[in-house]
XYZ file of C-alpha atoms in Angstrom:
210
model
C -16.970 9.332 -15.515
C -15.767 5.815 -14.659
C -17.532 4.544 -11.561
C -15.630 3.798 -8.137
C -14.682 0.673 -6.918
C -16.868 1.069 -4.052
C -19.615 0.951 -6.560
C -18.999 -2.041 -8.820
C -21.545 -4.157 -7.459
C -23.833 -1.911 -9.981
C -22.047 -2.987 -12.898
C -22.842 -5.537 -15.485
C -21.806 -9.202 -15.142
C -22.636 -12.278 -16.532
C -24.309 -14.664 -14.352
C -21.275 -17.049 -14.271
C -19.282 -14.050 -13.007
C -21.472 -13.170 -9.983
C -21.895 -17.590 -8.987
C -18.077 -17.377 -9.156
C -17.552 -14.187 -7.553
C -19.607 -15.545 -4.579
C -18.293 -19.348 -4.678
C -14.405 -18.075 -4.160
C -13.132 -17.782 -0.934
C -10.095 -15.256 -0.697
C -7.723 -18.153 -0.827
C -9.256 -19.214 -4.037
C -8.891 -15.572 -5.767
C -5.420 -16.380 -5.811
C -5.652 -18.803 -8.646
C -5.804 -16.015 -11.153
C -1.899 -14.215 -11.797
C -2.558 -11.228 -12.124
C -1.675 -11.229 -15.967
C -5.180 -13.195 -16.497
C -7.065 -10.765 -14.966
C -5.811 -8.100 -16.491
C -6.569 -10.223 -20.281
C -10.517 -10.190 -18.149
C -10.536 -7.141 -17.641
C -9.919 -6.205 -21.106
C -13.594 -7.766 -22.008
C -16.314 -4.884 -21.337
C -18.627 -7.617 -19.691
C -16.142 -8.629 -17.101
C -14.114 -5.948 -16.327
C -16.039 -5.435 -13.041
C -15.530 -9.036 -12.086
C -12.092 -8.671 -12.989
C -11.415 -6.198 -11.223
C -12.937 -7.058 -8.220
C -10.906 -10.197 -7.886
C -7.780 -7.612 -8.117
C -8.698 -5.600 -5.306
C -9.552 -8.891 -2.885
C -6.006 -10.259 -4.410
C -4.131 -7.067 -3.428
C -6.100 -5.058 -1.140
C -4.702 -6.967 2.579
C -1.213 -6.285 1.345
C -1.651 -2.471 0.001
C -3.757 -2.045 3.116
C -0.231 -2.849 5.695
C 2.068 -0.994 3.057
C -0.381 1.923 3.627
C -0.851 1.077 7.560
C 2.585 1.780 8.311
C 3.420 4.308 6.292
C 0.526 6.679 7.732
C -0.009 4.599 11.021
C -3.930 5.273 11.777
C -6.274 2.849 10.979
C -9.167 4.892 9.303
C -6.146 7.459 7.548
C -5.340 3.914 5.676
C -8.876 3.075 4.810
C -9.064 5.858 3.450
C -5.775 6.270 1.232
C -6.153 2.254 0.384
C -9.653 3.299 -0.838
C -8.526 6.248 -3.249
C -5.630 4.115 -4.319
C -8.115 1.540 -6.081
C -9.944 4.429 -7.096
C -6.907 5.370 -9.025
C -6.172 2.152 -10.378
C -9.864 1.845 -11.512
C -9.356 5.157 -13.240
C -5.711 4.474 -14.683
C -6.204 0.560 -15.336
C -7.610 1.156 -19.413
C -4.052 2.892 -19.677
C -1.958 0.119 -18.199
C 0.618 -1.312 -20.704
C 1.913 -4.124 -18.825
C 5.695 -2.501 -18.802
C 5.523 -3.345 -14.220
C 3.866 -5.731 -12.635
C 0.387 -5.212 -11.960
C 1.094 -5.366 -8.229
C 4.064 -2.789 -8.600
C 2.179 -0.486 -10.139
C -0.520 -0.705 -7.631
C 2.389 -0.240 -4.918
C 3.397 2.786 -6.412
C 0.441 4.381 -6.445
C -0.403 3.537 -2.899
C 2.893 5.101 -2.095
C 1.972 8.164 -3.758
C -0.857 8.264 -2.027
C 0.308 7.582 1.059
C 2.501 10.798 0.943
C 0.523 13.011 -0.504
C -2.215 11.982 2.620
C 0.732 12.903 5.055
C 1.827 16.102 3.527
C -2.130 17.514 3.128
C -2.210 16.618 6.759
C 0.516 19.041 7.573
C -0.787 21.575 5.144
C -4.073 21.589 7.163
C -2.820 21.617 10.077
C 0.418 24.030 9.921
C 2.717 21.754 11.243
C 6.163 20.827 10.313
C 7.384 17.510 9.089
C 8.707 16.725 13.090
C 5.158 17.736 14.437
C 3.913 15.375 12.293
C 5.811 12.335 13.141
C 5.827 13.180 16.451
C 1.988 13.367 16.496
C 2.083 9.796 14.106
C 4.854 7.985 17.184
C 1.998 8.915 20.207
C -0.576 7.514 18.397
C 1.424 3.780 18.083
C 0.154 3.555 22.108
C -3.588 3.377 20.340
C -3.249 0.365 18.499
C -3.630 -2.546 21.063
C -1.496 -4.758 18.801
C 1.585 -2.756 19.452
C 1.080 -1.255 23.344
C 1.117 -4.880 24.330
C 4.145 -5.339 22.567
C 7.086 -3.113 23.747
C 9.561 -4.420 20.924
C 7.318 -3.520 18.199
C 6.345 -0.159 19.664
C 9.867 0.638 20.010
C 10.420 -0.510 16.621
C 7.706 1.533 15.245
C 9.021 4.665 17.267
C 12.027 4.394 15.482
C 10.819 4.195 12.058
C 8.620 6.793 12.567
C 12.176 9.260 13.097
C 13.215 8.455 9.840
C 12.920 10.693 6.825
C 9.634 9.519 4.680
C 10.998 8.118 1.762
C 13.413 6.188 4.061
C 11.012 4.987 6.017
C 8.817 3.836 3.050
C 12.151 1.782 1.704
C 12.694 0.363 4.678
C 8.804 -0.670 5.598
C 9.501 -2.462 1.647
C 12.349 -4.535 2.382
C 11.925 -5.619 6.118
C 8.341 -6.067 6.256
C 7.037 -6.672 2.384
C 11.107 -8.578 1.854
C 10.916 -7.035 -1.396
C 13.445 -7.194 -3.792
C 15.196 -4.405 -4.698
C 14.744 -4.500 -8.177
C 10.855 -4.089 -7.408
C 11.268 -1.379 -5.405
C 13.235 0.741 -8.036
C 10.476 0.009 -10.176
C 7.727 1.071 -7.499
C 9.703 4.279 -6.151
C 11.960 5.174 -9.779
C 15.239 4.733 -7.240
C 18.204 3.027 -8.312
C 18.941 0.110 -6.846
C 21.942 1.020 -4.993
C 20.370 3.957 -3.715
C 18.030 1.876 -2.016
C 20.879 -0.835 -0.651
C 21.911 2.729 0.643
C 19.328 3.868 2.051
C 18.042 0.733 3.893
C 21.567 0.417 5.126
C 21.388 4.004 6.176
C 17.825 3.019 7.917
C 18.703 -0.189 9.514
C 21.721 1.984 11.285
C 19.175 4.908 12.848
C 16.964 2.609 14.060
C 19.493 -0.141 15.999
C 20.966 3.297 17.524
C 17.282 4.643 18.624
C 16.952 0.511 19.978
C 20.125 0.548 21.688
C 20.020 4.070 22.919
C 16.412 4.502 23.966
């Protein structure tokens, strides 16, 4: 069984690795595209190195996507964890037909649903419960209760349907284009100009209304 990324500190690198591993700061990791690390972590010896500089490239970013799509802190740590576990697992069978950082995406997506739908499972509770439950705890996170505009804006995400809310969190916050979100969520691209439209329209009435 592969190991986690949680353990790749175990695994074998050359010495010029591990100096350069701890000489980059997380600016610096950024001087790799992501197509050169992927050509590392095709050599055996590095692939550890490798692909530790892709999780400190991509992990901040996939951590937000996640954060706002399941809202608690620890919930994300968790589902941003099992989403490099994934691409740990999956990366030997990557072909290069997305972008590294799409594919990623679209498996923290995936993730990030599957986390909210086991948490009604477990709990019995129907999809409203659970974005109810998900809106209350917004008035936890200090960054937003000292904001009012953001908590409201939150709020009103939160009453849109998942998938909308996910397309949405893409294009306003990430400003993705909407050709990389097709690839991330297998949507059409006008489909998702529809569906952001549809999204942008719920939440100014919530903002307006509430």
């Amino acid at each position: 069984m592969s190991k986690k990324p949680n353990q790749l500190s175990n695994g074998k690198q050359t010495d010029s690795d591990e100096k350069a591993v701890a000489a980059r700061s997380s600016s610096a990791d950024h001087t790799y595209t992501d197509l050169e690390l992927l050509e590392i972590f095709q050599d055996p010896d590095r692939r550890h190195y490798a692909f530790n500089l892709i999780v400190r490239k991509h992990q901040q970013k996939i951590y937000y996507h996640v954060r706002r799509i399941v809202i608690d802190h620890d919930d994300a740590n968790d589902v941003v964890q099992n989403t490099f576990i994934k691409a740990w697992n999956g990366l030997d069978h990557f072909k290069g037909q997305s972008q590294l950082y799409t594919w990623l995406y679209r498996i923290a997506t995936n993730e990030s649903l599957n986390h909210l739908r086991k948490k009604r499972t477990s709990f019995f509770l129907p999809l409203v419960n659970v974005e109810k439950q998900l809106s209350e705890s917004l008035h936890e996170d200090p960054l937003l209760s000292a904001d009012q505009l953001q908590l409201k804006l939150q709020k009103a995400i939160l009453t849109l349907p998942e998938r909308q809310r996910v397309v949405f969190n893409m294009r306003y916050y990430d400003e993705m284009k909407y050709e990389e979100m097709a690839e991330i969520l297998g949507v059409t691209t006008g489909a998702l100009k529809a569906s952001y439209h549809h999204a942008v329209r719920k939440i100014e009435k919530y903002i307006t209304g509430n």
